[in-house]
mmCIF file of N, CA and C and ligand atoms in Angstrom:
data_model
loop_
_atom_site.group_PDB
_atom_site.id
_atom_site.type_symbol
_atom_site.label_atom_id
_atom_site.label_comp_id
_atom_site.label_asym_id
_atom_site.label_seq_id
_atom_site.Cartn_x
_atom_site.Cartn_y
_atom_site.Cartn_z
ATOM 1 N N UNK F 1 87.837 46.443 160.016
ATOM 2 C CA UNK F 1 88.802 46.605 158.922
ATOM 3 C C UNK F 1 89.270 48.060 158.870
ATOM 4 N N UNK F 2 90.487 48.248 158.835
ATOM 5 C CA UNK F 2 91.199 49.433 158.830
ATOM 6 C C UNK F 2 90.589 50.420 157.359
ATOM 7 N N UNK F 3 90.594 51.797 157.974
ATOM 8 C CA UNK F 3 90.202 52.626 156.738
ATOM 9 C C UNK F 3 91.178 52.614 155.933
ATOM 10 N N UNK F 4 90.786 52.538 154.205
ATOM 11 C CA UNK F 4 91.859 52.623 153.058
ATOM 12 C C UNK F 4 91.824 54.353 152.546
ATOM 13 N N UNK F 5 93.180 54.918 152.698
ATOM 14 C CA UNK F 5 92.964 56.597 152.072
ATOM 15 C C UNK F 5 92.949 56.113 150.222
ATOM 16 N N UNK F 6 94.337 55.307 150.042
ATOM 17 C CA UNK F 6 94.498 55.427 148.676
ATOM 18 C C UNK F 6 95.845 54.429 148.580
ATOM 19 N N UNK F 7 96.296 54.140 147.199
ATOM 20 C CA UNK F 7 97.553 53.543 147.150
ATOM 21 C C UNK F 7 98.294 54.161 147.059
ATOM 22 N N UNK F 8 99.922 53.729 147.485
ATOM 23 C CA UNK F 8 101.092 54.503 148.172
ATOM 24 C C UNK F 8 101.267 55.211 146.504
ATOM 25 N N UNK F 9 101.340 54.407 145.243
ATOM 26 C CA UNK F 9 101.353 55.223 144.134
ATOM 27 C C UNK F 9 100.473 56.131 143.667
ATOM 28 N N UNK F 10 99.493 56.311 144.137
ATOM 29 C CA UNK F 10 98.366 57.208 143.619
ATOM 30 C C UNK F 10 99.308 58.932 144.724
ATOM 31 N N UNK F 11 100.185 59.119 145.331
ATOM 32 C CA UNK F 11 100.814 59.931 145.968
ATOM 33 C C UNK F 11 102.245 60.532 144.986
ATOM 34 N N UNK F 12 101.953 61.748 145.222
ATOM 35 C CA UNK F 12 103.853 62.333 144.642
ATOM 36 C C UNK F 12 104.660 62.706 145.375
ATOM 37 N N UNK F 13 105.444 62.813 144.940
ATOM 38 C CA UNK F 13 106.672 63.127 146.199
ATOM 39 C C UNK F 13 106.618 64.486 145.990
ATOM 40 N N UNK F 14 106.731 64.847 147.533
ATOM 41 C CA UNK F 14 106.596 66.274 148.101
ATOM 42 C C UNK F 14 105.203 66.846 147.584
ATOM 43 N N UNK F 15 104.028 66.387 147.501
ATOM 44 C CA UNK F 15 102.875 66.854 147.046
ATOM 45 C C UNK F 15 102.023 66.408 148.379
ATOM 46 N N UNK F 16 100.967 66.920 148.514
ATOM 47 C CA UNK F 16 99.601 66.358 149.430
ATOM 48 C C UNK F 16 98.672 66.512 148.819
ATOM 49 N N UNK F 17 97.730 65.297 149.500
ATOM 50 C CA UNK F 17 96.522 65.308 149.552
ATOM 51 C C UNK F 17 95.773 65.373 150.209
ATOM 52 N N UNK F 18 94.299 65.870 150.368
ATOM 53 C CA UNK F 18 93.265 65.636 151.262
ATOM 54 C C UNK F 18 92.203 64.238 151.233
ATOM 55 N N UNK F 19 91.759 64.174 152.302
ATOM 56 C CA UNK F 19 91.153 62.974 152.318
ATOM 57 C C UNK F 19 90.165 63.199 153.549
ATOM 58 N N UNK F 20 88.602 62.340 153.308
ATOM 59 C CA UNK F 20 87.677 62.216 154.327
ATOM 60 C C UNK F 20 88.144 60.592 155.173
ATOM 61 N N UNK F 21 88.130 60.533 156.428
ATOM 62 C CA UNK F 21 88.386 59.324 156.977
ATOM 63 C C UNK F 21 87.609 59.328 158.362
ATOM 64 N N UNK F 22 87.622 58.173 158.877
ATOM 65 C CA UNK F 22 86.695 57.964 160.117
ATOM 66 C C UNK F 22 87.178 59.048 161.138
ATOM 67 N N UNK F 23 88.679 59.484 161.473
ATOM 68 C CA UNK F 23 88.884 60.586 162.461
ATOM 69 C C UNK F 23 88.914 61.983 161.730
ATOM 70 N N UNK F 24 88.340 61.781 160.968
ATOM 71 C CA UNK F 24 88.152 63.108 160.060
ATOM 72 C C UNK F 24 88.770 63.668 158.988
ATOM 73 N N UNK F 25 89.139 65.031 158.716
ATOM 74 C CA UNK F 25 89.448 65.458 157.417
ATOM 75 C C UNK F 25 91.077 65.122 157.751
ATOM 76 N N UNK F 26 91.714 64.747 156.571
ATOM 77 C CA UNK F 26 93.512 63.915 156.678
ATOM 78 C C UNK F 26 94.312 64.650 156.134
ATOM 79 N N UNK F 27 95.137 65.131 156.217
ATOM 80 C CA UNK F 27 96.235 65.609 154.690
ATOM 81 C C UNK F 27 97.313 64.128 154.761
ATOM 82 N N UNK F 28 97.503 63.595 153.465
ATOM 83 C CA UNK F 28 98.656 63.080 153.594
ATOM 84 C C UNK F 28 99.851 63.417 152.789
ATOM 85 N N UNK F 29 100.921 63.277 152.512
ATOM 86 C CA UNK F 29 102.079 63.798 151.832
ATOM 87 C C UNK F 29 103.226 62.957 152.093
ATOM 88 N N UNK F 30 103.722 62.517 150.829
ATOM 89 C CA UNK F 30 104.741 62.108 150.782
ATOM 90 C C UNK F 30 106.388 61.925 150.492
ATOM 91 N N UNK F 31 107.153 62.149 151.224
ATOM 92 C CA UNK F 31 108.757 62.337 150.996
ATOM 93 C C UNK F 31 109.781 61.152 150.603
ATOM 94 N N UNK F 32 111.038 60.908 150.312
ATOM 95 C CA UNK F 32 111.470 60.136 150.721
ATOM 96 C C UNK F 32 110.868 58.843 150.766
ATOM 97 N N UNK F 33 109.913 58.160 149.587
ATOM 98 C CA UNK F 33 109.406 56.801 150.064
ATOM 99 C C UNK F 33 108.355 56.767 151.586
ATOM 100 N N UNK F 34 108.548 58.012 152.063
ATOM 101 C CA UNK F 34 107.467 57.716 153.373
ATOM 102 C C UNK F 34 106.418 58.686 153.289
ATOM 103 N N UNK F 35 105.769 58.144 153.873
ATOM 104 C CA UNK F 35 104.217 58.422 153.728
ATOM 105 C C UNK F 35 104.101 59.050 155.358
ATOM 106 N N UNK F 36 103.083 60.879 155.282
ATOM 107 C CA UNK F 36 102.965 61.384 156.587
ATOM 108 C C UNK F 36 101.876 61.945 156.547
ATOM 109 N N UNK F 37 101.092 61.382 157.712
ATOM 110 C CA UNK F 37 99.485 61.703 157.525
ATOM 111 C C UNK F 37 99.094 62.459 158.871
ATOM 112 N N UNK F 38 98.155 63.943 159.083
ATOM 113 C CA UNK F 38 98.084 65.118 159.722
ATOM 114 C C UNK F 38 96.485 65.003 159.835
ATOM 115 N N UNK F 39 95.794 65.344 160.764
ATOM 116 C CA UNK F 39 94.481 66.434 160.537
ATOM 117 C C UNK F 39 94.859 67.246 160.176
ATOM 118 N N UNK F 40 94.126 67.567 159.067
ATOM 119 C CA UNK F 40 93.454 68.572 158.518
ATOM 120 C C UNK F 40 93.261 69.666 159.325
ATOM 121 N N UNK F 41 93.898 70.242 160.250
ATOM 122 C CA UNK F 41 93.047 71.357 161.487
ATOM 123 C C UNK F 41 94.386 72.008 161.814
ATOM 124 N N UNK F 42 94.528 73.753 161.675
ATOM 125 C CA UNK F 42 95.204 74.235 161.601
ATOM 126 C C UNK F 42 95.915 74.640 162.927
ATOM 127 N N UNK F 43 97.088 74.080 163.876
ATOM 128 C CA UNK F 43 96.773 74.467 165.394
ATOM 129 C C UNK F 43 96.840 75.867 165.716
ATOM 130 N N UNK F 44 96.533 77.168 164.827
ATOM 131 C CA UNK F 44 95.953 78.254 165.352
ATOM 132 C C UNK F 44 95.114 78.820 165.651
ATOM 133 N N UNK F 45 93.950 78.155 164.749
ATOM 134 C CA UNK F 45 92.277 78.272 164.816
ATOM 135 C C UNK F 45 91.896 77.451 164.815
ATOM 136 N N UNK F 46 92.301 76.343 164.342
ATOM 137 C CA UNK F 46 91.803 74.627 164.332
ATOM 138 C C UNK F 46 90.508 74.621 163.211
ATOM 139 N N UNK F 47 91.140 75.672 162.159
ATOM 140 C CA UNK F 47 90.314 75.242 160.779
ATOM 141 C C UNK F 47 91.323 74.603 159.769
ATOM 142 N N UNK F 48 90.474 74.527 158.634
ATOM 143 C CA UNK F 48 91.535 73.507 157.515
ATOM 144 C C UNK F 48 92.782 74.441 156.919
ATOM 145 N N UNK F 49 93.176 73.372 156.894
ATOM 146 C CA UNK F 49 94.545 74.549 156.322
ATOM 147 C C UNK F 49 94.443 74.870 154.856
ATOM 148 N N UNK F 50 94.085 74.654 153.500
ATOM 149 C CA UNK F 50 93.914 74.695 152.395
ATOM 150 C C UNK F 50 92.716 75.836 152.152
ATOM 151 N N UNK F 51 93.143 76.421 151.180
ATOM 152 C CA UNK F 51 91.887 77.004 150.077
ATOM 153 C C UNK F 51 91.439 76.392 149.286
ATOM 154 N N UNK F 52 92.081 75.989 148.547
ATOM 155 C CA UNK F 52 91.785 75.221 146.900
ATOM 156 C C UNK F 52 91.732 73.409 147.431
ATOM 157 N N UNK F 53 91.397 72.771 146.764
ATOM 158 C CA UNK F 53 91.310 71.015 147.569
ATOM 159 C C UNK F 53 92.698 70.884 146.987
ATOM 160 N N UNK F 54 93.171 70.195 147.698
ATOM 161 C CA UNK F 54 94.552 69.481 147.448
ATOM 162 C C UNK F 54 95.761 70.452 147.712
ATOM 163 N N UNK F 55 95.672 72.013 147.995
ATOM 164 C CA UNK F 55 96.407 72.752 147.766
ATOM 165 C C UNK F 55 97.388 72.592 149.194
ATOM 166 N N UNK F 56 98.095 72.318 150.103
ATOM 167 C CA UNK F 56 98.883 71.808 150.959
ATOM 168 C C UNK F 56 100.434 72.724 151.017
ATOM 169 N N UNK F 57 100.615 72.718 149.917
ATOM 170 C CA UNK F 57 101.960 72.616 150.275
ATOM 171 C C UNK F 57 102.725 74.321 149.819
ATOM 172 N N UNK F 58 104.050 74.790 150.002
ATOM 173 C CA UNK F 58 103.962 76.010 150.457
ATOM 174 C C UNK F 58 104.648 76.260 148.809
ATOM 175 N N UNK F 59 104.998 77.452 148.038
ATOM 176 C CA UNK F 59 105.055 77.179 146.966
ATOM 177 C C UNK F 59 106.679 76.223 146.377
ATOM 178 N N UNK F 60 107.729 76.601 147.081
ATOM 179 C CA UNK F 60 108.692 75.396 146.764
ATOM 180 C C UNK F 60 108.574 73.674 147.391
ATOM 181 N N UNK F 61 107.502 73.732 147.505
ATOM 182 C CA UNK F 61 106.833 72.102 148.369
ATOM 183 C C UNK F 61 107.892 71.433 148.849
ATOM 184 N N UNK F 62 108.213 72.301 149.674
ATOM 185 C CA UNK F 62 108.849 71.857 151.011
ATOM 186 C C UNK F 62 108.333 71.435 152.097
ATOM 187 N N UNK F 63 107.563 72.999 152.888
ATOM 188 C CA UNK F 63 106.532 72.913 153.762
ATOM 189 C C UNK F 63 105.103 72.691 153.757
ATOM 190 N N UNK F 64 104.252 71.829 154.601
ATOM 191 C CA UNK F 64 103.023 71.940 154.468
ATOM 192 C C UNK F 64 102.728 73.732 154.567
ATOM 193 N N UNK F 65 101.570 73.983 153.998
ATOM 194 C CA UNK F 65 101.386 75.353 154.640
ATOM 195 C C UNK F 65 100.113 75.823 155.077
ATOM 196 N N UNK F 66 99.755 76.576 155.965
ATOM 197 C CA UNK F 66 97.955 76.782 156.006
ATOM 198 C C UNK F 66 97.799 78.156 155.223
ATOM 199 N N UNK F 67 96.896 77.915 154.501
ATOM 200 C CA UNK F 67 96.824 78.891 153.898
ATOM 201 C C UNK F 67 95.917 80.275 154.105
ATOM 202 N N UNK F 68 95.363 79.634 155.963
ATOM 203 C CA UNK F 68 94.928 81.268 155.779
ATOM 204 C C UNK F 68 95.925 82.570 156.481
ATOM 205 N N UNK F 69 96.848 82.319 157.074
ATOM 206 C CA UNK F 69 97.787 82.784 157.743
ATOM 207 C C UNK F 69 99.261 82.824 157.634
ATOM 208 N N UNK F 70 99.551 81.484 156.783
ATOM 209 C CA UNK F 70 100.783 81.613 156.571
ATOM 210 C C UNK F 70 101.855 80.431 156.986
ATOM 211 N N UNK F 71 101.264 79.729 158.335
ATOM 212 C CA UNK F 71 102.170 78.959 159.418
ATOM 213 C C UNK F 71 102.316 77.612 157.840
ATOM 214 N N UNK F 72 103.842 77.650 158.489
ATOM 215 C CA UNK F 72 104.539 76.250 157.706
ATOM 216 C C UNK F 72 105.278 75.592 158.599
ATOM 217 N N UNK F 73 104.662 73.867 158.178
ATOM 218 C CA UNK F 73 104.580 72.812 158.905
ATOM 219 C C UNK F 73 105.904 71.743 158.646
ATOM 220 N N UNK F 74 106.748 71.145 159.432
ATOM 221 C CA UNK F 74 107.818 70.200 158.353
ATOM 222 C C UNK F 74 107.030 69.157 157.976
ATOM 223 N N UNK F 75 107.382 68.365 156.764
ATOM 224 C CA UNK F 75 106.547 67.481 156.633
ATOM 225 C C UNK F 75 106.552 66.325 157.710
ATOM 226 N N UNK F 76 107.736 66.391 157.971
ATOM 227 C CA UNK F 76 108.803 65.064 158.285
ATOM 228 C C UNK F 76 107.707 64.801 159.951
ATOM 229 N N UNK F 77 107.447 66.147 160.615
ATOM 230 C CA UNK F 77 106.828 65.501 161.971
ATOM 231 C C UNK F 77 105.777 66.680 162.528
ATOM 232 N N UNK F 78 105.429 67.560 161.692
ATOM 233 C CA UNK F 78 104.322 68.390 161.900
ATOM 234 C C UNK F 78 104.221 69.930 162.901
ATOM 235 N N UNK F 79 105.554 69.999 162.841
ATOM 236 C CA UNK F 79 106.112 70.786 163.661
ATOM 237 C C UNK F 79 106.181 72.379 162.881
ATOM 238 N N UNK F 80 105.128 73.369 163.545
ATOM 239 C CA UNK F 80 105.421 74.511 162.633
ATOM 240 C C UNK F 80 106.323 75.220 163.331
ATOM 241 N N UNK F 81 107.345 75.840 161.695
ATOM 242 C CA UNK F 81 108.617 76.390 161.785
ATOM 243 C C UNK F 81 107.959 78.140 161.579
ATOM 244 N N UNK F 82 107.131 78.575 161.321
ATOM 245 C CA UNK F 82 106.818 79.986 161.074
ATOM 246 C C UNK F 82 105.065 80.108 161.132
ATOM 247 N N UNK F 83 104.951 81.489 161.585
ATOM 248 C CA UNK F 83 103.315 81.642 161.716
ATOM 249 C C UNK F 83 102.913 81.690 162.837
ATOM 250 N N UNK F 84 102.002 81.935 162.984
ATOM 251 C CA UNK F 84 101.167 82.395 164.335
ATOM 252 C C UNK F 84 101.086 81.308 165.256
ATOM 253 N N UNK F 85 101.342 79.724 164.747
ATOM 254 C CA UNK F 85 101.439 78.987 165.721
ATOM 255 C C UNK F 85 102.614 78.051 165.895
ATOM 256 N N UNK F 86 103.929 79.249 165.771
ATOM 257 C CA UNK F 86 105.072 78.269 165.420
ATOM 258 C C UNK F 86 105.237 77.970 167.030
ATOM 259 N N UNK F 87 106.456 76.536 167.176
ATOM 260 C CA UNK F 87 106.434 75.967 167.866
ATOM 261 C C UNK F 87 105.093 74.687 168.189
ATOM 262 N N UNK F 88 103.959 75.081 167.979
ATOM 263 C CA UNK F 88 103.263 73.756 167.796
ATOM 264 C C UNK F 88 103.403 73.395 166.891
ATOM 265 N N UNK F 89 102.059 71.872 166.857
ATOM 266 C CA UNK F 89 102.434 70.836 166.064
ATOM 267 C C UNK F 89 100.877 70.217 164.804
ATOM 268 N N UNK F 90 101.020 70.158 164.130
ATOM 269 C CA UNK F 90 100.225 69.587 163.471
ATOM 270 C C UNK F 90 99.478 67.932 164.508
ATOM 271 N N UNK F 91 98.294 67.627 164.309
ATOM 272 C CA UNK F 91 98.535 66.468 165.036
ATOM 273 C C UNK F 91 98.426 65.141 164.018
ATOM 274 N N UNK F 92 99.597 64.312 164.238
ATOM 275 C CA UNK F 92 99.819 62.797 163.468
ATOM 276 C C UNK F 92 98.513 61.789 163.574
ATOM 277 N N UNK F 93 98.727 61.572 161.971
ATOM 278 C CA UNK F 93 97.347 60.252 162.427
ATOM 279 C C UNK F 93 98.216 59.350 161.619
ATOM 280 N N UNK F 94 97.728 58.276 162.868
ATOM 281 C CA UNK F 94 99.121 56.864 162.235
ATOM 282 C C UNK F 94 98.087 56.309 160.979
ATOM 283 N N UNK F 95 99.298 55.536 160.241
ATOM 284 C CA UNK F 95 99.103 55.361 159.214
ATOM 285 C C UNK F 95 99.885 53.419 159.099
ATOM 286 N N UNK F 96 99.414 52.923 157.863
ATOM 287 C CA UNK F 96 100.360 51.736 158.206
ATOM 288 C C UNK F 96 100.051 51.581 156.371
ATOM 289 N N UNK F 97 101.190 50.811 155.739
ATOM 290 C CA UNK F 97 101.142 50.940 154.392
ATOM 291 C C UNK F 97 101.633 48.951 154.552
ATOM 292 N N UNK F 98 99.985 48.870 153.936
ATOM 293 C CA UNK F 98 100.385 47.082 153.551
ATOM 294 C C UNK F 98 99.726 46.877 152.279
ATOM 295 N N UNK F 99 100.728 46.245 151.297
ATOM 296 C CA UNK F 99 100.361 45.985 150.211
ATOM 297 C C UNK F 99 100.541 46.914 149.121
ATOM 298 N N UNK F 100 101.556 48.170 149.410
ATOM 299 C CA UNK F 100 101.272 49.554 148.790
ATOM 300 C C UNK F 100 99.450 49.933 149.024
ATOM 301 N N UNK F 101 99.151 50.026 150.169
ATOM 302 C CA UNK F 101 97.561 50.803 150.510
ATOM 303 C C UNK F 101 97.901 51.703 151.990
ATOM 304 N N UNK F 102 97.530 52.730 151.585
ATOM 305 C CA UNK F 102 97.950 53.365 153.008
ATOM 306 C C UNK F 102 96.403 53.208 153.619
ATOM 307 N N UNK F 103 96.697 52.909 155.050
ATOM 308 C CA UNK F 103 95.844 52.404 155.940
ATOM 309 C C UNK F 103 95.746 53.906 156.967
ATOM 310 N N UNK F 104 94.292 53.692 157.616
ATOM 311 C CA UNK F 104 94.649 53.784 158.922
ATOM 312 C C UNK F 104 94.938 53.282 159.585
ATOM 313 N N UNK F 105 96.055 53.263 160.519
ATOM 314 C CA UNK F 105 96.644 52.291 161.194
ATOM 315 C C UNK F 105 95.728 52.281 163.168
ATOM 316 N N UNK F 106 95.452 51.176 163.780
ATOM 317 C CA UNK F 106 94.160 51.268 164.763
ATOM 318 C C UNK F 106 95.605 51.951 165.697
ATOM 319 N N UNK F 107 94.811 52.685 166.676
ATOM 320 C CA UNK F 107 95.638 52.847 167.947
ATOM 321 C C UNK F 107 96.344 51.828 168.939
ATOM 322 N N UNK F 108 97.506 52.358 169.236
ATOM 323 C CA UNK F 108 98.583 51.185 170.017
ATOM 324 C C UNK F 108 97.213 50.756 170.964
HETATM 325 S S1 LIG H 1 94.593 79.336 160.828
HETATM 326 FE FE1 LIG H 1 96.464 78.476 160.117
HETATM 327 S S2 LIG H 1 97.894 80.087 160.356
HETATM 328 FE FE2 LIG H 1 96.030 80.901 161.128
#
């Protein structure tokens, strides 16, 4: 049975959250009705990106942001636009939303 993070309403728009799951620590965040779910792992040091729990996002919550350095992430596909590791990418963890429950979704 697929891991459950939370329901698609328990999420705000343009806000994140953190979450423990079987591939590990998650951020998810949501835009636009869609739901976009990341490790937790910053691709410059490959630590968490947050200070505070839940804290994600950059202060006009636009960008994800890590907060020990600075790098901001789009939400839309994980791609950092500034920071020490711009040009990489956050890495995607699929997700599948049935029933309003965001899932982990199993690998193709
Ligand atoms: S660890 Fe994220 S910007 Fe340095």
């Amino acid at each position: 049975m697929s891991h459950r993070f939370c329901q698609f309403s328990d999420l705000v728009e343009n806000q994140a959250r953190g979450f423990r799951s079987p591939v590990g620590e998650v951020v998810l965040v949501q835009r636009d009705g869609q739901v976009y779910g990341y490790q937790n792992s910053c691709p410059h040091l490959g630590i968490n990106l947050e200070f505070n729990p839940d804290e994600f996002m950059d202060v006009e919550n636009h960008y994800l942001l890590c907060s020990n350095h600075g790098a901001l992430f789009r939400v839309e596909d994980g791609h950092c636009v500034a920071g020490p590791c711009q040009g990489e990418s956050l890495l995607a963890v699929p997700l599948q939303v049935v029933n309003g429950e965001i899932l982990l979704a199993s690998e193709p």
